[in-house]
Tab-separated table of C-alpha atoms in Angstrom:
chain	number	residue	atom	x	y	z
A	1	MET	CA	-13.871	0.454	32.851
A	2	THR	CA	-12.256	1.317	35.762
A	3	SER	CA	-13.668	5.042	36.121
A	4	GLY	CA	-17.516	3.189	36.171
A	5	LEU	CA	-17.858	5.489	32.915
A	6	THR	CA	-19.782	3.768	29.882
A	7	ASP	CA	-19.636	5.605	26.385
A	8	GLY	CA	-23.165	6.353	26.683
A	9	ASP	CA	-22.188	8.332	30.199
A	10	LEU	CA	-19.058	9.544	28.730
A	11	LEU	CA	-21.072	11.246	25.525
A	12	LEU	CA	-23.430	12.862	27.882
A	13	GLU	CA	-20.341	14.351	29.656
A	14	LEU	CA	-18.559	15.724	27.237
A	15	GLU	CA	-21.872	16.857	25.111
A	16	PRO	CA	-20.584	20.935	25.965
A	17	VAL	CA	-16.771	19.908	25.175
A	18	ALA	CA	-18.522	19.143	21.761
A	19	ALA	CA	-20.096	21.878	21.160
A	20	ARG	CA	-17.208	24.050	21.926
A	21	LEU	CA	-15.243	22.127	19.854
A	22	LEU	CA	-17.220	22.383	16.802
A	23	ASP	CA	-17.912	26.367	17.196
A	24	GLU	CA	-14.205	26.605	17.260
A	25	HIS	CA	-13.997	24.098	14.033
A	26	ILE	CA	-16.557	25.584	12.126
A	27	GLY	CA	-14.827	29.212	12.699
A	28	LYS	CA	-11.346	28.398	11.883
A	29	ALA	CA	-12.445	26.143	8.536
A	30	LYS	CA	-11.937	27.554	5.453
A	31	PRO	CA	-14.758	26.964	2.582
A	32	TRP	CA	-13.421	25.587	-0.480
A	33	ASN	CA	-14.699	24.023	-4.151
A	34	PRO	CA	-12.688	20.832	-5.227
A	35	HIS	CA	-13.287	22.344	-9.029
A	36	ASP	CA	-11.164	25.063	-8.112
A	37	TYR	CA	-8.085	22.774	-7.560
A	38	VAL	CA	-8.579	20.926	-11.014
A	39	PRO	CA	-6.649	21.815	-14.333
A	40	TRP	CA	-10.054	21.217	-16.236
A	41	ASP	CA	-8.118	22.545	-19.548
A	42	ASP	CA	-6.129	19.396	-19.162
A	43	GLY	CA	-8.830	16.684	-19.655
A	44	ARG	CA	-9.572	14.961	-22.744
A	45	ASN	CA	-12.281	12.245	-23.739
A	46	PHE	CA	-10.877	8.694	-23.523
A	47	ALA	CA	-12.205	5.828	-25.579
A	48	ALA	CA	-15.606	5.030	-24.817
A	49	MET	CA	-16.153	8.802	-25.706
A	50	GLY	CA	-14.041	9.048	-29.170
A	51	GLY	CA	-10.618	10.058	-27.926
A	52	THR	CA	-7.822	7.749	-26.220
A	53	ASP	CA	-7.336	5.500	-23.528
A	54	TRP	CA	-4.663	6.282	-20.857
A	55	GLU	CA	-1.174	4.680	-21.571
A	56	PRO	CA	1.724	5.413	-19.064
A	57	GLY	CA	3.902	7.963	-20.957
A	58	GLN	CA	0.729	10.382	-20.523
A	59	SER	CA	1.915	10.756	-17.029
A	60	ARG	CA	3.841	13.601	-15.840
A	61	LEU	CA	4.366	12.234	-12.341
A	62	SER	CA	6.974	10.073	-11.159
A	63	GLU	CA	6.895	6.844	-10.224
A	64	VAL	CA	6.835	7.390	-6.169
A	65	ALA	CA	3.882	10.286	-6.790
A	66	ARG	CA	2.222	7.919	-8.239
A	67	ILE	CA	2.057	5.313	-5.665
A	68	ALA	CA	1.553	8.030	-3.128
A	69	MET	CA	-1.496	9.258	-4.858
A	70	VAL	CA	-3.149	6.512	-5.442
A	71	THR	CA	-2.201	5.339	-1.731
A	72	ASN	CA	-3.964	8.749	-0.309
A	73	LEU	CA	-6.932	8.666	-2.908
A	74	LEU	CA	-7.911	4.722	-1.702
A	75	THR	CA	-7.489	5.968	1.655
A	76	GLU	CA	-9.973	8.775	1.179
A	77	ASP	CA	-12.293	6.738	-0.785
A	78	ASN	CA	-12.984	4.249	2.217
A	79	LEU	CA	-15.110	7.660	4.106
A	80	PRO	CA	-18.308	5.214	4.093
A	81	SER	CA	-16.690	2.944	6.235
A	82	TYR	CA	-15.140	5.287	8.576
A	83	HIS	CA	-18.339	7.083	9.081
A	84	ARG	CA	-20.071	4.027	9.920
A	85	GLU	CA	-17.540	4.042	12.516
A	86	ILE	CA	-17.515	7.739	13.805
A	87	ALA	CA	-21.467	7.806	13.815
A	88	GLY	CA	-21.350	4.373	15.703
A	89	THR	CA	-18.925	5.786	18.069
A	90	PHE	CA	-20.343	9.302	18.692
A	91	GLY	CA	-24.169	8.552	17.421
A	92	PHE	CA	-26.777	11.005	15.445
A	93	ASP	CA	-27.509	13.713	18.446
A	94	GLY	CA	-26.701	17.023	19.569
A	95	ALA	CA	-23.119	18.700	19.028
A	96	PHE	CA	-21.680	15.063	18.094
A	97	GLY	CA	-23.789	14.103	15.397
A	98	THR	CA	-23.445	17.490	13.898
A	99	TRP	CA	-19.744	17.082	13.808
A	100	VAL	CA	-20.104	13.358	12.324
A	101	GLY	CA	-22.055	15.535	9.644
A	102	ARG	CA	-19.812	17.953	9.359
A	103	TRP	CA	-16.079	16.173	9.329
A	104	THR	CA	-17.950	13.578	6.696
A	105	ALA	CA	-18.734	16.285	4.454
A	106	GLU	CA	-14.997	17.785	4.839
A	107	GLU	CA	-13.550	14.339	4.263
A	108	ASN	CA	-15.832	13.714	1.315
A	109	ARG	CA	-14.297	16.985	-0.568
A	110	HIS	CA	-10.749	14.818	-0.425
A	111	SER	CA	-11.346	12.312	-2.587
A	112	ILE	CA	-13.710	14.385	-4.931
A	113	VAL	CA	-10.620	16.612	-5.717
A	114	MET	CA	-8.237	13.945	-6.114
A	115	ARG	CA	-9.517	11.755	-8.680
A	116	ASP	CA	-10.497	14.733	-11.185
A	117	TYR	CA	-7.465	15.690	-10.637
A	118	LEU	CA	-5.705	12.459	-11.298
A	119	VAL	CA	-8.066	11.598	-13.903
A	120	VAL	CA	-7.782	15.078	-15.832
A	121	THR	CA	-4.156	14.834	-15.633
A	122	ARG	CA	-3.939	11.462	-17.093
A	123	ALA	CA	-1.723	11.205	-13.674
A	124	VAL	CA	-2.288	7.481	-13.084
A	125	ASP	CA	-4.509	4.111	-15.073
A	126	PRO	CA	-8.173	5.285	-14.380
A	127	VAL	CA	-9.189	1.569	-14.847
A	128	ALA	CA	-6.875	0.245	-12.717
A	129	LEU	CA	-7.869	3.231	-10.239
A	130	GLU	CA	-11.156	2.034	-10.491
A	131	GLN	CA	-10.558	-1.750	-9.692
A	132	ALA	CA	-8.785	-0.949	-6.634
A	133	ARG	CA	-11.481	1.437	-5.347
A	134	MET	CA	-14.176	-1.281	-5.557
A	135	THR	CA	-11.986	-3.618	-3.969
A	136	HIS	CA	-10.812	-1.592	-0.851
A	137	MET	CA	-14.545	-0.325	0.157
A	138	THR	CA	-15.822	-3.530	-0.461
A	139	THR	CA	-13.526	-4.824	2.178
A	140	GLY	CA	-13.709	-1.966	4.137
A	141	ILE	CA	-12.231	-1.449	7.715
A	142	ALA	CA	-11.568	-3.596	10.738
A	143	SER	CA	-13.467	-2.585	13.772
A	144	PRO	CA	-11.715	-2.910	17.216
A	145	ASP	CA	-12.703	-4.933	19.943
A	146	GLY	CA	-14.420	-3.341	23.340
A	147	PRO	CA	-15.751	0.136	24.341
A	148	GLN	CA	-15.215	1.994	20.757
A	149	LEU	CA	-14.876	5.773	22.414
A	150	LEU	CA	-11.766	6.040	23.976
A	151	LYS	CA	-9.986	3.807	21.896
A	152	GLY	CA	-11.540	5.560	18.590
A	153	VAL	CA	-11.041	9.013	19.398
A	154	ALA	CA	-7.099	8.631	20.041
A	155	TYR	CA	-7.000	6.382	17.081
A	156	VAL	CA	-8.273	9.227	14.781
A	157	THR	CA	-5.755	11.794	16.524
A	158	PHE	CA	-2.978	10.159	15.463
A	159	GLN	CA	-4.444	8.599	11.937
A	160	GLU	CA	-5.947	12.807	10.839
A	161	LEU	CA	-2.292	13.808	11.509
A	162	ALA	CA	-0.577	11.235	10.201
A	163	THR	CA	-2.486	11.760	6.819
A	164	ARG	CA	-2.102	15.034	7.045
A	165	ILE	CA	1.827	14.494	6.680
A	166	SER	CA	1.416	12.006	4.175
A	167	HIS	CA	-0.728	14.619	1.826
A	168	ARG	CA	1.762	17.225	2.594
A	169	ASN	CA	4.829	15.360	1.663
A	170	THR	CA	2.888	13.883	-1.379
A	171	GLY	CA	2.963	16.990	-2.809
A	172	GLY	CA	6.062	17.973	-2.286
A	173	ALA	CA	7.005	14.549	-4.742
A	174	CYS	CA	4.935	15.551	-7.341
A	175	GLY	CA	6.854	18.329	-8.531
A	176	GLU	CA	3.715	20.075	-9.930
A	177	PRO	CA	2.452	23.248	-8.361
A	178	ILE	CA	-1.034	22.662	-9.084
A	179	ALA	CA	-0.960	19.328	-7.194
A	180	GLU	CA	0.843	20.473	-4.516
A	181	ARG	CA	-1.442	23.258	-3.810
A	182	MET	CA	-4.149	20.628	-3.931
A	183	LEU	CA	-2.865	18.471	-1.332
A	184	GLN	CA	-1.753	21.449	0.984
A	185	ARG	CA	-5.409	22.409	1.001
A	186	ILE	CA	-6.347	18.837	1.863
A	187	ALA	CA	-3.777	18.602	4.187
A	188	ALA	CA	-5.126	21.476	6.312
A	189	ASP	CA	-8.611	20.205	6.745
A	190	GLU	CA	-6.737	17.136	8.367
A	191	ASN	CA	-5.157	19.517	10.920
A	192	LEU	CA	-8.143	20.861	11.785
A	193	HIS	CA	-9.862	17.423	12.162
A	194	MET	CA	-6.870	16.341	14.432
A	195	ILE	CA	-7.257	19.645	16.538
A	196	PHE	CA	-10.834	18.332	17.427
A	197	TYR	CA	-10.092	14.946	18.282
A	198	ARG	CA	-6.840	15.559	20.137
A	199	SER	CA	-8.749	18.340	22.054
A	200	MET	CA	-11.354	15.514	22.891
A	201	SER	CA	-8.751	13.424	23.761
A	202	ALA	CA	-7.422	15.666	26.640
A	203	ALA	CA	-11.085	16.132	27.710
A	204	ILE	CA	-11.492	12.489	28.362
A	205	LEU	CA	-8.237	12.064	29.751
A	206	ASP	CA	-9.137	14.613	32.514
A	207	LEU	CA	-12.457	12.605	33.336
A	208	CYS	CA	-11.001	9.061	33.224
A	209	PRO	CA	-7.119	9.209	32.920
A	210	ASP	CA	-6.488	5.625	33.877
A	211	ASP	CA	-8.581	4.161	31.129
A	212	MET	CA	-7.759	6.733	28.577
A	213	MET	CA	-4.319	6.260	29.045
A	214	ARG	CA	-4.561	2.442	28.889
A	215	ALA	CA	-6.975	3.324	25.449
A	216	ILE	CA	-3.706	5.589	24.022
A	217	THR	CA	-1.326	2.769	24.690
A	218	GLU	CA	-3.295	0.467	23.054
A	219	VAL	CA	-4.069	2.386	19.835
A	220	VAL	CA	-0.247	3.600	19.955
A	221	THR	CA	1.498	-0.009	20.146
A	222	ARG	CA	-0.743	-1.405	17.543
A	223	PHE	CA	-1.220	1.521	15.458
A	224	GLN	CA	-2.093	0.621	11.264
A	225	MET	CA	-3.015	3.491	8.796
A	226	PRO	CA	-6.364	3.077	7.455
A	227	GLY	CA	-5.543	2.191	4.221
A	228	LEU	CA	-4.119	-1.227	5.508
A	229	THR	CA	-6.883	-3.277	3.378
A	230	GLN	CA	-5.733	-1.320	0.307
A	231	PRO	CA	-4.165	-3.714	-2.414
A	232	ASN	CA	-0.584	-3.618	-2.345
A	233	PHE	CA	-0.702	-1.519	0.624
A	234	ARG	CA	2.537	-3.008	2.501
A	235	ARG	CA	4.536	-3.150	-0.888
A	236	ASN	CA	3.653	0.703	-1.325
A	237	ALA	CA	4.060	1.432	2.416
A	238	VAL	CA	7.801	0.510	2.240
A	239	ILE	CA	8.095	2.284	-1.223
A	240	LEU	CA	6.764	5.346	0.264
A	241	ALA	CA	8.978	5.086	3.401
A	242	LYS	CA	12.047	4.859	1.688
A	243	HIS	CA	11.337	7.904	-0.473
A	244	GLY	CA	10.134	10.008	2.879
A	245	ILE	CA	6.522	10.184	1.906
A	246	TYR	CA	5.635	8.768	5.517
A	247	ASP	CA	8.362	6.482	7.387
A	248	LEU	CA	8.813	5.602	10.925
A	249	ARG	CA	10.984	8.928	11.850
A	250	GLN	CA	7.992	11.104	10.909
A	251	HIS	CA	5.755	8.740	12.511
A	252	LEU	CA	7.331	9.264	16.033
A	253	ASP	CA	8.546	12.591	15.472
A	254	VAL	CA	5.994	14.336	13.673
A	255	VAL	CA	3.095	12.310	14.942
A	256	ILE	CA	3.215	10.646	18.236
A	257	ARG	CA	5.544	12.331	20.405
A	258	PRO	CA	3.841	16.203	19.646
A	259	VAL	CA	0.486	14.406	20.147
A	260	LEU	CA	1.330	13.081	23.372
A	261	ARG	CA	3.561	15.997	24.627
A	262	SER	CA	-0.116	17.745	24.015
A	263	TRP	CA	-1.817	15.775	26.241
A	264	ASN	CA	1.444	15.960	29.221
A	265	VAL	CA	1.223	11.913	28.908
A	266	PHE	CA	4.439	11.714	30.858
A	267	GLU	CA	4.334	14.206	33.012
A	268	ARG	CA	0.495	13.676	34.429
A	269	THR	CA	0.286	12.801	38.264
A	270	ASP	CA	-3.578	11.653	38.343
A	271	LEU	CA	-2.677	8.170	37.280
A	272	THR	CA	-3.267	5.060	39.487
A	273	GLY	CA	-1.586	1.425	39.001
A	274	PRO	CA	-3.510	0.467	35.744
A	275	GLY	CA	-2.696	3.867	34.154
A	276	GLU	CA	0.725	4.324	35.375
A	277	GLN	CA	1.626	0.809	34.247
A	278	ALA	CA	0.057	1.685	30.605
A	279	ARG	CA	2.587	4.526	30.181
A	280	ASP	CA	5.164	2.411	31.455
A	281	ARG	CA	4.488	0.084	28.393
A	282	LEU	CA	3.957	2.939	26.290
A	283	ALA	CA	7.680	4.529	27.068
A	284	ALA	CA	9.183	1.257	26.410
A	285	TYR	CA	7.188	0.555	23.634
A	286	LEU	CA	8.798	4.185	22.392
A	287	ASP	CA	12.175	3.406	22.913
A	288	ASP	CA	11.366	0.049	20.986
A	289	LEU	CA	10.034	2.594	18.186
A	290	GLU	CA	13.288	5.028	17.970
A	291	ASP	CA	15.659	2.100	17.963
A	292	LYS	CA	13.834	0.778	14.716
A	293	ALA	CA	13.733	4.423	13.227
A	294	ARG	CA	16.989	4.662	13.571
A	295	ARG	CA	18.262	1.513	12.016
A	296	PHE	CA	15.549	2.112	9.284
A	297	GLU	CA	17.346	5.590	8.673
A	298	ALA	CA	21.210	3.983	8.465
A	299	GLN	CA	19.878	1.178	5.906
A	300	ARG	CA	18.361	3.756	3.538
A	301	GLU	CA	21.372	5.746	3.758
A	302	ARG	CA	23.317	2.963	2.902
A	303	VAL	CA	21.221	2.233	-0.019
A	304	LEU	CA	21.486	5.423	-1.497
A	305	GLY	CA	25.043	5.456	-1.138
A	306	ARG	CA	25.141	2.670	-3.007
A	307	ARG	CA	22.534	4.430	-5.670
A	308	GLU	CA	24.361	7.116	-5.732
A	309	ARG	CA	28.283	5.387	-6.364
A	310	THR	CA	26.418	3.229	-9.080
A	311	ASP	CA	24.951	6.200	-11.141
A	312	HIS	CA	28.320	8.059	-10.412
A	313	LEU	CA	30.358	5.129	-12.513
A	314	GLU	CA	27.781	4.736	-14.931
A	315	ARG	CA	27.950	8.104	-15.476
A	316	ARG	CA	31.737	8.041	-15.806
A	317	ARG	CA	31.490	4.563	-18.624
A	318	ALA	CA	29.187	6.844	-20.416
A	319	GLY	CA	31.961	9.864	-20.919
A	320	VAL	CA	29.603	12.199	-18.509
A	321	ARG	CA	32.118	14.356	-16.801
A	322	VAL	CA	31.500	14.077	-13.003
């Protein structure tokens, strides 16, 4: 590391920052209970308890909403892997250790409430959901190589914001007020988590700008959502992108660019050769991502246009006035 600071050195230096950010987080966080967001009156026994097992017709959600809910839930299910990573990065002592515990406890509520909602309302196949959970959690996540702190904090800043966007858009896709309210509550948690990590990243940028700039560039240019290892993730991600749950435009304009602006990445004057080179590489990558986002949007518009024309013709053939 060109700054000469190890991860341990940085943690010691940043302990007061962590304490301040932790206090701010606790002051802003609103306590909530998962059971208050589940329509328990909708529940009934499955066959093992003398009731009836799940059938597709029992779900009130669209296919896109079901895919989004399952993708988001399986991502939240993998909390033990995330806890292992963040605890390995921050440790268990002082303000950082307290944050690890607090963050883990808050994140755990998300999978609790989402699973309860999906099972009680019979929105998805609970057997398939459990099988996917076992597969995903057994696989875990891949750890990045090299020093963890800089890349880890940069990554979770973008990831928490991306997850917030995905939850909020999934709530809208459900077309069901209880699900939307629940996912808005989860998204609010994710936003506060993002603020902690974004502020911590800003402090690291001030301490070692070149090293952090290189870490940010590596994270952005190699970014993958944490659910990557779950079954059918790539297929489902394409479906969700096509339907606006989370796509390249949102990733670029709602996640990456706002975070980079908050860090004043392209206005900083404290970078030297290595940091400036990383920033130039980041700028070139963002230009390329902009081109890809435009092409994706154009393709999506063409597909939607063809679909609308096909639907129009089918209605006319069926004698429906259009």
